[in-house]
Coordinates of C-alpha atoms in Angstrom, one line a residue:
M46 CA -112.8 64.3 152.9
K47 CA -109.4 62.8 152.0
L48 CA -108.7 59.1 152.4
R49 CA -106.1 59.8 155.0
E50 CA -108.7 61.6 157.2
I51 CA -111.1 58.6 156.8
L52 CA -108.3 56.1 157.6
L53 CA -106.6 57.8 160.5
P54 CA -109.1 56.5 163.2
S55 CA -109.0 53.0 161.9
L56 CA -105.2 53.2 161.6
L57 CA -105.0 54.0 165.3
A58 CA -107.4 51.2 166.1
F59 CA -105.3 48.9 163.9
A60 CA -102.2 49.7 165.9
C61 CA -103.8 49.9 169.4
V62 CA -105.3 46.4 169.7
A63 CA -102.5 44.2 171.0
G64 CA -104.1 40.8 170.8
A65 CA -107.2 39.0 169.6
S66 CA -109.1 40.0 172.7
A67 CA -112.2 41.0 170.6
Q68 CA -114.2 38.4 168.7
T69 CA -113.0 37.6 165.2
P70 CA -115.5 39.0 162.7
P71 CA -117.7 36.5 160.8
G72 CA -117.6 35.8 157.1
K73 CA -115.3 34.3 154.5
P74 CA -111.6 35.2 155.4
I75 CA -109.5 37.5 153.2
R76 CA -106.5 35.2 152.8
I77 CA -103.0 36.8 152.7
G78 CA -100.0 34.6 151.8
F79 CA -96.7 35.7 153.4
I80 CA -93.2 34.5 152.4
G81 CA -90.5 35.4 155.0
E82 CA -87.0 34.3 155.6
Q83 CA -87.8 32.5 158.8
S84 CA -84.5 30.5 158.5
G85 CA -81.3 30.8 156.7
A86 CA -79.0 33.8 156.2
F87 CA -81.6 36.5 156.6
S88 CA -83.7 35.0 159.5
F89 CA -82.7 37.9 161.8
F90 CA -85.1 40.0 159.7
G91 CA -87.4 37.4 158.3
A92 CA -88.4 36.2 161.8
E93 CA -89.4 39.8 162.6
T94 CA -91.5 40.4 159.5
T95 CA -93.3 37.1 160.3
R96 CA -94.0 38.2 163.8
T97 CA -95.4 41.5 162.4
M98 CA -97.7 39.9 160.0
K99 CA -99.2 37.6 162.7
L100 CA -99.6 40.6 165.2
A101 CA -101.2 42.8 162.5
A102 CA -103.7 40.1 161.6
Q103 CA -104.7 39.8 165.2
Q104 CA -105.1 43.6 165.5
I105 CA -107.1 43.9 162.3
N106 CA -109.5 41.1 163.3
A107 CA -109.9 42.4 166.8
A108 CA -110.8 45.9 165.4
G109 CA -113.5 44.4 163.2
G110 CA -111.6 42.9 160.2
L111 CA -111.2 44.2 156.7
L112 CA -114.4 45.0 154.8
G113 CA -116.1 43.4 157.8
R114 CA -114.3 40.1 157.1
P115 CA -111.5 38.4 159.1
I116 CA -108.1 38.2 157.5
E117 CA -106.1 35.0 157.6
V118 CA -102.3 35.0 157.2
I119 CA -100.8 31.9 155.7
D120 CA -97.0 32.2 156.3
R121 CA -94.3 30.2 154.6
D122 CA -90.5 30.1 155.1
S123 CA -88.3 30.9 152.1
K124 CA -85.3 29.6 153.9
S125 CA -83.5 32.7 152.5
T126 CA -83.3 31.0 149.1
V127 CA -84.8 31.8 145.7
N128 CA -85.9 28.3 144.9
D129 CA -87.9 27.9 148.2
A130 CA -89.4 31.4 147.8
V131 CA -90.7 30.5 144.3
R132 CA -92.0 27.1 145.5
Q133 CA -93.8 28.7 148.4
A134 CA -95.2 31.4 146.1
R135 CA -96.6 28.9 143.7
E136 CA -98.2 26.9 146.5
L137 CA -99.8 30.0 148.1
L138 CA -101.1 31.4 144.9
F139 CA -102.2 28.3 143.0
T140 CA -103.0 25.8 145.8
E141 CA -103.9 27.9 148.8
N142 CA -105.5 30.4 146.4
V143 CA -104.7 33.4 148.6
D144 CA -106.2 36.7 147.7
F145 CA -103.0 38.7 148.1
L146 CA -99.3 37.8 148.5
M147 CA -96.7 39.6 150.7
H148 CA -93.0 39.0 150.7
S149 CA -90.2 40.0 153.2
I150 CA -86.8 41.5 152.5
S151 CA -84.7 39.3 150.3
S152 CA -83.6 41.1 147.1
A153 CA -82.5 37.8 145.6
E154 CA -86.1 36.5 146.0
C155 CA -88.5 39.3 145.2
V156 CA -88.2 39.5 141.4
A157 CA -88.8 35.7 141.0
V158 CA -91.7 35.8 143.4
G159 CA -93.1 38.8 141.4
N160 CA -93.0 36.7 138.3
V161 CA -95.2 34.0 140.0
A162 CA -97.6 36.7 141.1
K163 CA -97.9 38.0 137.5
Q164 CA -98.7 34.5 136.3
A165 CA -101.4 34.2 139.0
K166 CA -102.7 37.8 138.4
K167 CA -102.5 38.5 142.1
I168 CA -101.1 41.5 143.9
L169 CA -97.7 41.2 145.6
F170 CA -96.2 43.6 148.2
S171 CA -92.5 43.2 148.9
I172 CA -90.1 45.1 151.1
C173 CA -87.0 44.0 149.2
A174 CA -84.5 46.7 148.1
S175 CA -84.0 45.5 144.5
D176 CA -84.3 48.3 142.0
D177 CA -85.2 45.7 139.3
F178 CA -88.3 44.7 141.3
L179 CA -90.2 47.8 140.2
G180 CA -87.7 48.7 137.5
K181 CA -87.0 46.5 134.5
D182 CA -88.9 43.6 136.1
G183 CA -91.8 45.6 137.4
H184 CA -95.4 45.0 136.3
E185 CA -99.0 45.8 137.3
Y186 CA -99.2 43.3 140.1
V187 CA -96.2 44.3 142.2
F188 CA -96.0 47.0 144.8
R189 CA -93.4 48.3 147.4
I190 CA -94.5 50.8 150.0
P191 CA -91.2 51.8 151.7
N192 CA -88.6 53.5 149.5
I193 CA -85.7 51.3 150.4
T194 CA -84.3 50.7 146.9
T195 CA -80.6 50.1 146.5
R196 CA -80.4 53.4 144.6
T197 CA -82.1 55.3 147.4
Q198 CA -79.9 53.7 150.1
G199 CA -76.6 54.3 148.1
F200 CA -77.5 57.9 147.2
A201 CA -78.6 58.7 150.7
V202 CA -75.3 57.7 152.2
A203 CA -73.3 59.5 149.5
D204 CA -75.2 62.7 150.2
Y205 CA -74.6 62.2 153.9
V206 CA -70.9 62.0 153.3
R207 CA -71.0 65.1 151.2
D208 CA -73.1 67.1 153.7
N209 CA -71.8 65.9 157.0
I210 CA -68.4 64.2 156.7
K211 CA -67.1 66.6 154.1
K212 CA -63.9 65.1 152.9
P213 CA -63.3 66.3 149.3
G214 CA -61.2 63.9 147.3
A215 CA -61.9 61.1 149.9
R216 CA -60.2 57.7 149.5
V217 CA -63.0 55.2 149.7
Y218 CA -63.1 51.5 150.4
T219 CA -66.2 49.3 150.0
L220 CA -67.2 46.1 151.7
A221 CA -70.4 44.5 150.6
N222 CA -71.9 41.0 150.5
D223 CA -71.7 39.4 147.0
Y224 CA -75.3 39.1 146.1
A225 CA -77.9 41.4 144.4
Y226 CA -78.4 43.9 147.3
G227 CA -74.7 44.3 148.0
R228 CA -73.7 44.8 144.4
L229 CA -76.5 47.2 143.5
V230 CA -76.3 49.4 146.6
T231 CA -72.5 49.7 146.2
G232 CA -72.9 50.7 142.6
A233 CA -75.4 53.3 143.5
F234 CA -73.1 54.7 146.2
K235 CA -70.2 54.9 143.8
E236 CA -72.3 56.6 141.2
R237 CA -73.5 59.3 143.6
M238 CA -70.2 59.8 145.3
L239 CA -68.5 60.5 142.0
A240 CA -71.4 62.8 141.0
N241 CA -70.9 64.7 144.2
D242 CA -67.1 64.7 144.2
R243 CA -65.3 63.8 141.0
D244 CA -62.0 63.7 142.9
A245 CA -63.2 60.9 145.2
K246 CA -61.0 57.8 144.8
F247 CA -62.2 54.2 145.2
I248 CA -59.0 52.5 146.5
G249 CA -60.3 49.0 147.3
E250 CA -63.3 46.7 147.4
A251 CA -64.2 43.3 148.9
W252 CA -67.2 41.0 148.3
P253 CA -67.6 38.5 151.2
K254 CA -70.4 35.9 150.7
A255 CA -73.7 36.6 152.5
T256 CA -73.0 33.8 155.0
E257 CA -69.5 35.0 155.9
S258 CA -68.8 34.9 159.6
D259 CA -65.0 35.7 159.8
Y260 CA -64.1 39.2 158.7
T261 CA -60.5 39.2 160.0
A262 CA -58.8 39.2 156.6
Y263 CA -61.1 41.9 155.3
I264 CA -60.5 44.1 158.4
T265 CA -56.8 43.8 158.0
A266 CA -56.9 44.7 154.4
I267 CA -59.0 47.8 155.1
I268 CA -56.7 49.0 157.8
E269 CA -53.7 48.5 155.5
A270 CA -55.4 50.5 152.7
K271 CA -55.9 53.5 155.1
P272 CA -59.2 54.8 153.5
D273 CA -60.9 58.1 154.6
V274 CA -64.3 56.5 154.2
L275 CA -65.4 52.9 154.5
F276 CA -68.7 52.0 153.0
T277 CA -70.3 48.7 154.1
A278 CA -73.4 46.9 152.8
L279 CA -73.8 43.6 154.7
G280 CA -77.1 41.8 154.9
V281 CA -76.4 41.0 158.5
G282 CA -73.6 43.1 160.0
I283 CA -73.5 41.8 163.5
P284 CA -70.3 39.6 163.0
F285 CA -68.5 42.5 161.4
W286 CA -69.4 44.9 164.2
Q287 CA -68.2 42.5 166.8
Q288 CA -65.0 41.8 165.0
I289 CA -63.9 45.4 164.3
A290 CA -64.2 46.4 168.0
P291 CA -60.7 45.3 169.0
Y292 CA -59.3 47.3 166.1
A293 CA -61.1 50.6 167.0
L294 CA -61.8 50.9 163.3
T295 CA -64.3 53.8 163.7
Q296 CA -61.5 55.9 165.2
K297 CA -59.4 55.3 162.1
V298 CA -62.0 55.8 159.3
S299 CA -65.4 57.3 158.7
L300 CA -67.6 54.3 158.5
V301 CA -70.9 54.6 156.7
T302 CA -73.6 52.0 155.9
P303 CA -77.1 52.6 154.6
V304 CA -78.6 49.2 155.7
W305 CA -82.0 50.0 157.2
G306 CA -81.6 47.2 159.7
G307 CA -78.5 48.7 161.3
S308 CA -80.5 50.2 164.3
D309 CA -81.7 46.7 165.1
E310 CA -78.2 45.2 165.1
L311 CA -77.0 47.8 167.6
Q312 CA -79.6 46.6 170.0
V313 CA -78.1 43.1 170.2
L314 CA -74.5 44.2 170.5
T315 CA -72.7 44.5 173.8
K316 CA -71.5 48.0 174.9
E317 CA -67.9 47.0 173.9
A318 CA -69.0 46.0 170.4
I319 CA -70.8 49.2 169.5
P320 CA -69.1 50.9 166.5
N321 CA -69.2 54.4 168.1
D322 CA -69.8 57.2 165.6
A323 CA -70.3 54.9 162.7
V324 CA -73.1 56.3 160.4
I325 CA -75.8 53.6 160.2
G326 CA -79.2 53.3 158.6
G327 CA -82.3 52.4 160.6
L328 CA -85.9 52.8 161.6
A329 CA -85.5 53.1 165.4
W330 CA -88.7 52.7 167.5
Y331 CA -87.5 55.3 170.0
S332 CA -87.1 58.0 167.3
F333 CA -90.7 58.4 166.1
Q334 CA -93.0 60.7 168.1
S335 CA -96.6 60.0 167.2
P336 CA -99.7 58.4 168.7
A337 CA -99.6 55.8 165.9
N338 CA -96.0 54.8 166.7
D339 CA -96.7 54.7 170.4
A340 CA -99.6 52.3 169.8
F341 CA -97.5 50.2 167.5
V342 CA -94.6 49.9 169.9
D343 CA -97.0 49.2 172.8
G344 CA -98.8 46.4 170.9
F345 CA -95.4 44.8 169.9
R346 CA -94.1 45.0 173.5
K347 CA -97.3 43.4 174.9
T348 CA -97.3 40.6 172.4
Y349 CA -93.5 39.8 172.0
N350 CA -92.0 41.4 175.1
K351 CA -89.7 43.6 173.0
P352 CA -90.0 46.7 170.8
P353 CA -90.3 46.4 167.0
Q354 CA -87.3 46.3 164.7
A355 CA -86.9 48.2 161.5
A356 CA -88.2 45.2 159.5
A357 CA -91.4 45.3 161.5
Y358 CA -92.0 48.9 160.5
L359 CA -91.4 48.1 156.8
Q360 CA -93.8 45.1 156.9
F361 CA -96.4 46.9 159.0
V362 CA -96.5 49.9 156.7
S363 CA -96.9 47.6 153.7
L364 CA -99.9 45.9 155.2
Q365 CA -101.3 49.3 156.0
G366 CA -101.0 50.2 152.3
L367 CA -102.7 47.0 151.2
R368 CA -105.5 47.6 153.8
A369 CA -106.0 51.2 152.5
G370 CA -106.2 50.0 148.9
V371 CA -108.8 47.3 149.7
E372 CA -110.9 49.7 151.8
K373 CA -110.9 52.3 149.0
A374 CA -111.7 49.7 146.4
N375 CA -114.3 48.0 148.7
S376 CA -113.2 44.8 147.0
T377 CA -110.5 42.1 147.0
E378 CA -110.4 41.8 143.2
S379 CA -106.9 42.4 141.9
A380 CA -107.9 44.9 139.2
A381 CA -110.1 47.0 141.5
V382 CA -107.4 47.1 144.3
I383 CA -104.6 48.0 141.8
K384 CA -106.7 50.9 140.5
A385 CA -107.4 52.0 144.1
L386 CA -103.7 51.8 145.1
E387 CA -102.3 53.8 142.1
G388 CA -101.8 57.4 143.2
L389 CA -103.2 56.6 146.7
T390 CA -102.0 58.7 149.7
F391 CA -102.6 57.1 153.1
D392 CA -101.5 57.6 156.7
S393 CA -99.1 55.1 158.1
V394 CA -97.1 54.5 161.3
L395 CA -94.3 56.3 159.5
G396 CA -96.5 59.2 158.4
P397 CA -98.2 60.0 155.1
V398 CA -97.2 57.7 152.2
S399 CA -98.1 58.2 148.5
I400 CA -97.9 55.4 146.0
R401 CA -96.7 56.4 142.5
A402 CA -99.2 55.3 139.9
F403 CA -96.7 54.4 137.2
D404 CA -94.4 52.1 139.1
H405 CA -96.2 51.3 142.4
Q406 CA -93.4 52.7 144.5
G407 CA -94.2 54.3 147.8
T408 CA -92.6 57.5 149.1
T409 CA -90.9 57.3 152.5
P410 CA -87.7 59.0 153.8
H411 CA -84.4 57.3 154.7
Y412 CA -82.9 57.7 158.1
L413 CA -79.2 57.7 159.1
G414 CA -77.7 58.2 162.5
K415 CA -74.5 57.8 164.6
A416 CA -74.0 54.6 166.6
G417 CA -73.7 55.0 170.3
W418 CA -74.5 53.5 173.7
D419 CA -77.6 54.6 175.7
A420 CA -76.8 54.0 179.4
Q421 CA -80.4 54.7 180.4
R422 CA -81.9 52.1 178.0
N423 CA -78.8 49.9 178.3
L424 CA -78.5 49.2 174.6
G425 CA -76.9 50.4 171.4
V426 CA -78.8 53.2 169.7
L427 CA -78.7 55.7 166.8
T428 CA -78.2 59.4 167.8
D429 CA -78.2 62.6 165.8
I430 CA -80.6 60.9 163.3
K431 CA -81.0 62.6 159.9
R432 CA -84.2 62.3 158.0
I433 CA -83.3 62.3 154.3
A434 CA -86.0 63.0 151.7
T435 CA -85.7 60.4 149.0
D436 CA -88.3 61.2 146.3
S437 CA -85.6 62.8 144.0
Y438 CA -83.6 59.5 144.1
L439 CA -86.4 57.6 142.4
L440 CA -86.4 57.1 138.6
S441 CA -88.8 59.3 136.6
E442 CA -91.8 57.9 134.8
A443 CA -90.0 58.2 131.5
E444 CA -87.0 56.3 132.9
I445 CA -89.2 53.5 134.3
R446 CA -91.1 53.1 131.0
K447 CA -87.9 52.9 129.1
L448 CA -86.7 50.1 131.4
R449 CA -89.9 48.0 131.0
P450 CA -90.6 46.1 127.8

């Protein structure tokens, strides 16, 4: 019997129990440290990953725990800064002595937190997009389940432009936040665009800071440049979407963005601010049809009175991966769990996921859709969603080994 067949019933039980209505199992807790951006520039996503960890812990414990033991989540706020993330990692690993460490989305933080995990010889799961996290800075203690690398995101959007927008020799403008994620994903997009169409022309670029709130000057420059395609990569795009609305920018240019949180941002915009027909990344709760997803959404609604955002899916599937590894190893010892995780295939709320043994990267698809307004739900949504296979975007084993010392 395959591990996924063994885990499927427990996966559904994991997702179905919405609160700690059942008695917490006895025994010494399995302690999981969690570092999320609960405040600062990325709190829109960090608050959601923190909610997800708390809910998942309740669900696991209500379903009998992990290895018959309760799990305890000790969460800390990175404040969206590297220094605070590292300080919290050290405290969790060396003072709190957690069994495992999990980290939220910040690409600026994850490599540094990974270095602390290596010193402590404890497993770290992150959902950051940095290619370096499992590339040149990767090591045996770091894992990432969702394939949301900057290379994957940039390549996916470039292939979408090739296959769906179809503008040979396109004039392209890029707008991305000036930090690790923005720089890397824009570089990947350019690389793939030029590989797909050597006549594509990059006519302008802008690098606003991650905390930018006024995009007026950037919008004016884009309109004056008259690009065919505008690529954006903004950590939080809500101010930009709100400010382009009066300019009807999406009627003037094909706007594309890979950011997996785009579907979440649409849900907080007014109807007037929706960038209609912009191509946006996302993991939209209403787009997945499966009992596991129905249970996950139902549990989230019952606990938080709202559906899960994309960040919730990424964090949830990561914890499902850790749980599968611990159950296969029948241990919480790092060496045993690492061995169990390498090459593991397990069922998740996003479907089957495999973890590559040589770099600890999971295999999940990327999703892109068109922004629009759903009158029935009374919120912004993605429509015409494309599921893009991403395995071929990942570096090969030989390339990974060449990157690592």
